[in-house]
């Protein structure tokens, strides 16, 4: 079963996304802050990491870097409600699989 890590400091977003993914048959872990997500992503063998871009302290770019340094094959998707071309380009340059705008639909 594919294993996914959801990293988001907004509890409602994190738990809703995790619940939706579990309902689709995925094994899901959650991290409530960037540093926790980076640690879990660097230690765990996740197929996909979904991370918010803007979080206090340790942001989604730092999570992306930590995951890719330790598990280069793990796909990282960066989510944000505050997207800019610059942050999207940086995320993709660092190896993000995708960069999606919040809010997004279940199909996205």
C-alpha positions as CSV (number, residue, x, y, z in Angstrom):
1,X,0.0,0.0,0.0
2,X,1.5,3.4,-0.9
3,X,2.5,5.5,2.0
4,X,1.9,9.3,2.1
5,X,3.1,12.0,4.5
6,X,0.9,15.1,4.8
7,X,2.7,18.2,6.3
8,X,0.6,21.2,7.1
9,X,0.4,23.5,10.1
10,X,-3.4,24.1,9.5
11,X,-5.1,21.3,11.3
12,X,-8.3,21.3,9.3
13,X,-6.5,21.1,6.0
14,X,-4.1,18.4,7.2
15,X,-6.7,16.2,8.7
16,X,-9.2,16.6,5.8
17,X,-6.6,15.7,3.3
18,X,-5.3,12.7,5.4
19,X,-8.9,11.5,5.8
20,X,-9.6,11.7,2.1
21,X,-6.4,9.9,1.2
22,X,-7.1,7.1,3.8
23,X,-10.5,6.7,2.3
24,X,-8.9,6.2,-1.1
25,X,-6.8,3.3,0.4
26,X,-3.5,5.0,1.2
27,X,-1.5,4.7,4.4
28,X,-1.1,8.3,5.7
29,X,1.0,9.9,8.4
30,X,0.6,13.5,9.4
31,X,3.0,16.2,10.6
32,X,1.8,19.5,12.1
33,X,4.9,21.6,11.4
34,X,7.7,21.8,8.9
35,X,10.5,20.5,11.2
36,X,8.5,17.5,12.2
37,X,7.7,16.8,8.5
38,X,11.3,17.1,7.5
39,X,12.4,14.7,10.2
40,X,9.6,12.2,9.3
41,X,10.2,12.5,5.6
42,X,14.0,12.0,6.0
43,X,13.5,8.9,8.3
44,X,10.5,7.3,6.7
45,X,10.1,5.6,3.4
46,X,7.2,7.6,1.9
47,X,6.1,7.3,-1.7
48,X,4.7,10.8,-1.7
49,X,5.1,13.8,0.7
50,X,2.4,16.6,0.4
51,X,3.7,19.7,2.1
52,X,2.4,23.2,2.7
53,X,4.7,25.9,1.5
54,X,4.2,28.5,4.2
55,X,4.6,27.3,7.7
56,X,6.1,29.0,10.8
57,X,9.9,28.5,11.0
58,X,10.6,25.4,8.8
59,X,8.8,25.9,5.4
60,X,7.8,23.5,2.7
61,X,11.0,24.2,0.7
62,X,13.0,23.0,3.7
63,X,10.8,19.9,3.9
64,X,11.3,19.3,0.1
65,X,15.1,19.6,0.5
66,X,15.3,17.3,3.5
67,X,13.2,14.6,1.8
68,X,15.0,14.8,-1.5
69,X,18.4,14.6,0.2
70,X,17.6,11.4,2.1
71,X,15.1,9.8,-0.3
72,X,15.6,11.1,-3.8
73,X,12.9,8.8,-5.3
74,X,10.2,10.1,-3.0
75,X,7.8,12.5,-4.8
76,X,7.1,15.8,-3.1
77,X,4.1,17.9,-3.9
78,X,4.1,21.5,-2.6
79,X,0.7,23.0,-1.7
80,X,0.1,26.7,-1.1
81,X,-2.5,29.4,-0.9
82,X,0.1,32.0,-1.5
83,X,1.8,30.9,-4.7
84,X,4.2,32.9,-6.7
85,X,6.1,32.2,-9.9
86,X,9.4,32.4,-7.9
87,X,8.3,29.9,-5.3
88,X,7.0,27.5,-7.9
89,X,10.2,27.7,-9.9
90,X,12.3,27.1,-6.8
91,X,10.2,24.1,-5.8
92,X,10.4,22.6,-9.2
93,X,14.2,23.3,-9.5
94,X,14.6,21.4,-6.2
95,X,12.8,18.4,-7.5
96,X,9.2,18.9,-6.5
97,X,6.8,16.6,-8.5
98,X,4.1,19.3,-8.6
99,X,3.1,22.6,-7.1
100,X,-0.6,23.1,-6.5
101,X,-2.7,26.0,-5.4
102,X,-5.0,25.8,-2.3
103,X,-7.9,25.3,-2.3
104,X,-8.0,22.3,-4.6
105,X,-10.6,19.7,-5.5
106,X,-10.5,16.1,-4.5
107,X,-9.8,15.2,-8.1
108,X,-6.7,17.5,-8.2
